PDB file of C-alpha atoms and ligand atoms in Angstrom:
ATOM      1  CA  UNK Y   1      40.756 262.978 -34.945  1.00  0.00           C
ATOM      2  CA  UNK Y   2      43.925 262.259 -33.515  1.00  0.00           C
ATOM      3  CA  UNK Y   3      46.495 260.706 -36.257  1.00  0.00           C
ATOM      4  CA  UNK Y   4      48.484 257.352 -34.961  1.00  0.00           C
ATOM      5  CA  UNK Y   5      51.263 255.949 -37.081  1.00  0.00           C
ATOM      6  CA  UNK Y   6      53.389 253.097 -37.257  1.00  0.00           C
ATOM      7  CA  UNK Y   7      56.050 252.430 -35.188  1.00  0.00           C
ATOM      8  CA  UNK Y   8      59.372 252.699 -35.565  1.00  0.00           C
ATOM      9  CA  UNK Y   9      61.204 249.917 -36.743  1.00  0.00           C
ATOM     10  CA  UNK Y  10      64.429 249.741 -35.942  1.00  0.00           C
ATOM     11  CA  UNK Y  11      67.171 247.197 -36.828  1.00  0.00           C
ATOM     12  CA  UNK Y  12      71.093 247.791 -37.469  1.00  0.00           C
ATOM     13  CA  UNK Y  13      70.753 248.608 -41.220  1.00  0.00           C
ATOM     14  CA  UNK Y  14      67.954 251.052 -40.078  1.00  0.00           C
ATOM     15  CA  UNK Y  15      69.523 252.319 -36.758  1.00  0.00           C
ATOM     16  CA  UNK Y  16      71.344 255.377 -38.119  1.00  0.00           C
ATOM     17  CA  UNK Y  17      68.148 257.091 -40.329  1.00  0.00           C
ATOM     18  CA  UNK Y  18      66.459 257.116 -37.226  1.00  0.00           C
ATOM     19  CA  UNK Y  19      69.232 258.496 -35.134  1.00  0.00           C
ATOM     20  CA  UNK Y  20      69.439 261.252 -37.880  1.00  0.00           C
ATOM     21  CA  UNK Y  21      65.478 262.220 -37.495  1.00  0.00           C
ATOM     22  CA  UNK Y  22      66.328 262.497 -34.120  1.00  0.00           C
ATOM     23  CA  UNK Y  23      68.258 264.999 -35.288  1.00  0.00           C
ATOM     24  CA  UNK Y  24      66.477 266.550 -37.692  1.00  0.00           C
ATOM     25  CA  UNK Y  25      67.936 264.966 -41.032  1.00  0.00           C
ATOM     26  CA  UNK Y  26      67.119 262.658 -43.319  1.00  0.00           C
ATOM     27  CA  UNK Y  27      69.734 260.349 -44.227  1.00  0.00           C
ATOM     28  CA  UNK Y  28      70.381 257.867 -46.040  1.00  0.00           C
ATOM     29  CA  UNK Y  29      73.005 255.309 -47.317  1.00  0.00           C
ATOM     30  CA  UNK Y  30      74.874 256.042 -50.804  1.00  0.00           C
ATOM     31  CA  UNK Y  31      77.089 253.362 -52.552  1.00  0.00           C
ATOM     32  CA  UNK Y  32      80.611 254.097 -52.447  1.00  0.00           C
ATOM     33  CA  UNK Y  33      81.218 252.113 -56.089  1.00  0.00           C
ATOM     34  CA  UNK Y  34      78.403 253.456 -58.091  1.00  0.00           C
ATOM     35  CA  UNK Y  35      77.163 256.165 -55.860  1.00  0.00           C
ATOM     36  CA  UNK Y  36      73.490 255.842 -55.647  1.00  0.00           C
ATOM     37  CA  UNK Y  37      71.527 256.732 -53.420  1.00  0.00           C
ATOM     38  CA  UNK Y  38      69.507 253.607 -51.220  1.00  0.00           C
ATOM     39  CA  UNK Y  39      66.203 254.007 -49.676  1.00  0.00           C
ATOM     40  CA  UNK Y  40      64.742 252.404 -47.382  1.00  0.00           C
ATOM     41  CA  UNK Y  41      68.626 251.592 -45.907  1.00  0.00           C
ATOM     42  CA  UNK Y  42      69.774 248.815 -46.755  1.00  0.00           C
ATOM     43  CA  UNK Y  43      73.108 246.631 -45.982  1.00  0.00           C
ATOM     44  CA  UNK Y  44      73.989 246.303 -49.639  1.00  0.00           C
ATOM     45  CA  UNK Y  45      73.408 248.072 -53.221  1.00  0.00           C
ATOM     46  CA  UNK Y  46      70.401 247.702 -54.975  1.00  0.00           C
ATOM     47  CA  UNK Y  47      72.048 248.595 -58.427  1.00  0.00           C
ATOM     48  CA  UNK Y  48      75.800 246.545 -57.900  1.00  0.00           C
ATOM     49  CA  UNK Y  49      75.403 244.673 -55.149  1.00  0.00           C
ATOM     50  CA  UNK Y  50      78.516 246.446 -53.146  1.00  0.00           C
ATOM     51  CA  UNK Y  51      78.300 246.349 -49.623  1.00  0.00           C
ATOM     52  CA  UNK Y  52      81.032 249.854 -49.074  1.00  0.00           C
ATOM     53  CA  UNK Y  53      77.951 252.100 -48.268  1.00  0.00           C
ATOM     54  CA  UNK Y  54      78.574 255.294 -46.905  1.00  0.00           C
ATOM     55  CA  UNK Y  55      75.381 257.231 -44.587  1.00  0.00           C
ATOM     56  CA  UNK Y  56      75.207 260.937 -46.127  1.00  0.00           C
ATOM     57  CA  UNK Y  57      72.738 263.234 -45.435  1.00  0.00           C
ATOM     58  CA  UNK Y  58      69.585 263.879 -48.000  1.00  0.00           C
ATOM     59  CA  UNK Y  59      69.268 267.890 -49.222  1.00  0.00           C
ATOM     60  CA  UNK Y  60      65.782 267.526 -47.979  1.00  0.00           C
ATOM     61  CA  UNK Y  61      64.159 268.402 -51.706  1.00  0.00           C
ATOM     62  CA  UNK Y  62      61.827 266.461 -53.328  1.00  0.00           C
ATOM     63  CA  UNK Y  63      59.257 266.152 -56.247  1.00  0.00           C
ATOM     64  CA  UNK Y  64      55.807 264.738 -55.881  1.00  0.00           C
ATOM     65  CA  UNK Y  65      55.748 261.667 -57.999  1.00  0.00           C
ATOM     66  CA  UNK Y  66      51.467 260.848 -56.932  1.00  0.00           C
ATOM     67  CA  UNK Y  67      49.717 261.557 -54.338  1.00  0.00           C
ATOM     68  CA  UNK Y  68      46.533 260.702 -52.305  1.00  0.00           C
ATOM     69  CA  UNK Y  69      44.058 263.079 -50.272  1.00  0.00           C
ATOM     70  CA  UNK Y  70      42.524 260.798 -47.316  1.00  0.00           C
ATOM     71  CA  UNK Y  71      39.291 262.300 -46.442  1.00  0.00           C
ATOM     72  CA  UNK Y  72      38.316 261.337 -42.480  1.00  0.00           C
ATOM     73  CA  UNK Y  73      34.973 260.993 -41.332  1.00  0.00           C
ATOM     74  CA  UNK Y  74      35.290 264.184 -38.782  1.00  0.00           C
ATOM     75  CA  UNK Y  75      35.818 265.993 -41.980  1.00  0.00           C
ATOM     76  CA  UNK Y  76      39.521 266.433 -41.667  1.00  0.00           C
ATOM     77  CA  UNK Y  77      42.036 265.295 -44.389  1.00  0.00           C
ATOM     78  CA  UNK Y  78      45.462 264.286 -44.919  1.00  0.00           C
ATOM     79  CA  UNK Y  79      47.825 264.273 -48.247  1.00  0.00           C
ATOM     80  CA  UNK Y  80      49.979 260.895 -48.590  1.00  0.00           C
ATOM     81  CA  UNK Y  81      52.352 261.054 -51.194  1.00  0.00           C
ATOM     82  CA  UNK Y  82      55.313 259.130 -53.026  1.00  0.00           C
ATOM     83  CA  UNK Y  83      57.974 261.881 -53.723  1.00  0.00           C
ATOM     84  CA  UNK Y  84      61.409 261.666 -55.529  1.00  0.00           C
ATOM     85  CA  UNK Y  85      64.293 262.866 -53.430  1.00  0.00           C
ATOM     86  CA  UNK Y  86      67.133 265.026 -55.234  1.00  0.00           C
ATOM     87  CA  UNK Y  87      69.436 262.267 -54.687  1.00  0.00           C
ATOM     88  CA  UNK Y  88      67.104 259.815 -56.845  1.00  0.00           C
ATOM     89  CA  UNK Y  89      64.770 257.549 -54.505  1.00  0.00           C
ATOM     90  CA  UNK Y  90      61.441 257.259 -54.360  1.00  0.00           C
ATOM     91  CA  UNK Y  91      59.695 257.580 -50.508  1.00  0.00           C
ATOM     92  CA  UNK Y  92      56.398 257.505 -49.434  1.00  0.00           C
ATOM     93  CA  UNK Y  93      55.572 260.434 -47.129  1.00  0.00           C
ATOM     94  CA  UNK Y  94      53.101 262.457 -45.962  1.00  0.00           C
ATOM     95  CA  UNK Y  95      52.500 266.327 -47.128  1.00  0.00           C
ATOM     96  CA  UNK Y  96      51.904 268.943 -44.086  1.00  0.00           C
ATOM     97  CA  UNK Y  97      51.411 272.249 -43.673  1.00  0.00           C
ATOM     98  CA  UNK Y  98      47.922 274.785 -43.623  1.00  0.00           C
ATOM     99  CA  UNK Y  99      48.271 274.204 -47.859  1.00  0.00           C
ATOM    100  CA  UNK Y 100      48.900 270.746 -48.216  1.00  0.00           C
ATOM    101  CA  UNK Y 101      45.992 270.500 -49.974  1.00  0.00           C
ATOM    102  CA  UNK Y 102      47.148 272.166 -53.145  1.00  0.00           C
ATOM    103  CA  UNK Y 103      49.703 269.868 -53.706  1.00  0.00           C
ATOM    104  CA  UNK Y 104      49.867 268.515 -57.732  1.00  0.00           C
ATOM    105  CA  UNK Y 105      51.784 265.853 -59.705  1.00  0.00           C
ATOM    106  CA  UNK Y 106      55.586 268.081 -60.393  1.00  0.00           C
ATOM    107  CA  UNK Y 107      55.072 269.958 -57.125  1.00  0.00           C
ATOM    108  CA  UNK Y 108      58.447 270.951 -55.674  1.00  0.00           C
ATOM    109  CA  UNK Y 109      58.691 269.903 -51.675  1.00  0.00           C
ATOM    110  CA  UNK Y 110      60.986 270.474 -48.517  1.00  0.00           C
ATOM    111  CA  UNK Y 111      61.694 268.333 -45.610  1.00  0.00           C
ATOM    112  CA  UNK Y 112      60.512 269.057 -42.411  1.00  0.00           C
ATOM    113  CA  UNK Y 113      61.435 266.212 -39.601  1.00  0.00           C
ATOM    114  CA  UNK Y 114      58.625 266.789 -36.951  1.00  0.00           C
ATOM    115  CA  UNK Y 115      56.706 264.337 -34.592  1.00  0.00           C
ATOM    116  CA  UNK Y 116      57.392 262.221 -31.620  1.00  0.00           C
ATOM    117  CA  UNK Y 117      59.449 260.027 -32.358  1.00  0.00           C
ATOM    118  CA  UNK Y 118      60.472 262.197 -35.531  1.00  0.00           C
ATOM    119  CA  UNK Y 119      59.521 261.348 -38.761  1.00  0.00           C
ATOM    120  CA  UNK Y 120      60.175 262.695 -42.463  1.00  0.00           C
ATOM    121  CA  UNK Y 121      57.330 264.387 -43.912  1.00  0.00           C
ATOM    122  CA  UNK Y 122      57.236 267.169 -46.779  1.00  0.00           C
ATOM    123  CA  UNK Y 123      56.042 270.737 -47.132  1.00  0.00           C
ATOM    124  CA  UNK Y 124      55.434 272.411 -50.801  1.00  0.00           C
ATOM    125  CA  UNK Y 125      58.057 274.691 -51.317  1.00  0.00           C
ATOM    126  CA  UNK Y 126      56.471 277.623 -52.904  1.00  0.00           C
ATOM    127  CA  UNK Y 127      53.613 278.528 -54.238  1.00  0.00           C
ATOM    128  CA  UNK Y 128      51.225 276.037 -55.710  1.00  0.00           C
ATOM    129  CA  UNK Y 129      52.039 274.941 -59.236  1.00  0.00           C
ATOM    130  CA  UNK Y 130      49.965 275.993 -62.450  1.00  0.00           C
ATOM    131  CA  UNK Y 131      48.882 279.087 -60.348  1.00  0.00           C
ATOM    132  CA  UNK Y 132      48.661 282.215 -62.047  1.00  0.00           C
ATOM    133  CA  UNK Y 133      51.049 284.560 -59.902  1.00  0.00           C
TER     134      UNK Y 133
HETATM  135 ZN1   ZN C 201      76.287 250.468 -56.009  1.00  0.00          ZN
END
């Protein structure tokens, strides 16, 4: 079953996270007075309300906050999950790769920007958690 996603929306605020998949990064604006991290971008500060943002580009490490495990009627599945970034937000993405399906609750992830247009999804980083090595 082939997989179709949103499309891209793009606005001014939004313009430079998707010229940075293009790319291959994730970024992301960070307040210059208090120096958190904003996603989705936005024009102004969730936590002080300053407007001096600066774009900087996310480390691309996460940890899966919940997840979900869509099961398609050809038998296929897909993991959606919301995953905390290093640099403190909270995304919604989707986890890929041949073990995606052993992702758990704690589970360390990398970013992989793949996809046409690009788009962030997540990878687990090592081997699955709670697993006897
Ligand atoms: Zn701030």
């Amino acid at each position: 079953m082939t997989r179709v996603y949103p499309s891209a929306y793009e606005d001014a605020d939004s313009q430079p996270f998707w010229a940075a998949l293009g790319e291959g990064r994730l970024d992301m604006p960070r307040c210059d007075d208090c120096g958190r991290h904003l996603f989705y971008p936005r024009a102004v500060c969730t936590a002080c309300g300053s407007e001096r943002l600066t774009w900087v580009t996310a480390r691309g490490r996460a940890t899966v906050h919940s997840f979900t495990t869509i099961h398609q009627r050809d038998g296929g599945s897909y993991v959606i999950a919301l995953v905390d970034l290093a640099e403190g937000p909270r995304m919604i993405t989707e986890i890929i790769g041949e073990n995606a399906g052993e992702v758990a609750i704690g589970a360390e992830v990398v970013l992989d920007v793949t996809g046409d247009p690009p788009r962030p999804f997540f990878r687990l980083a090592g081997p699955a958690q709670g697993r006897d090595a």
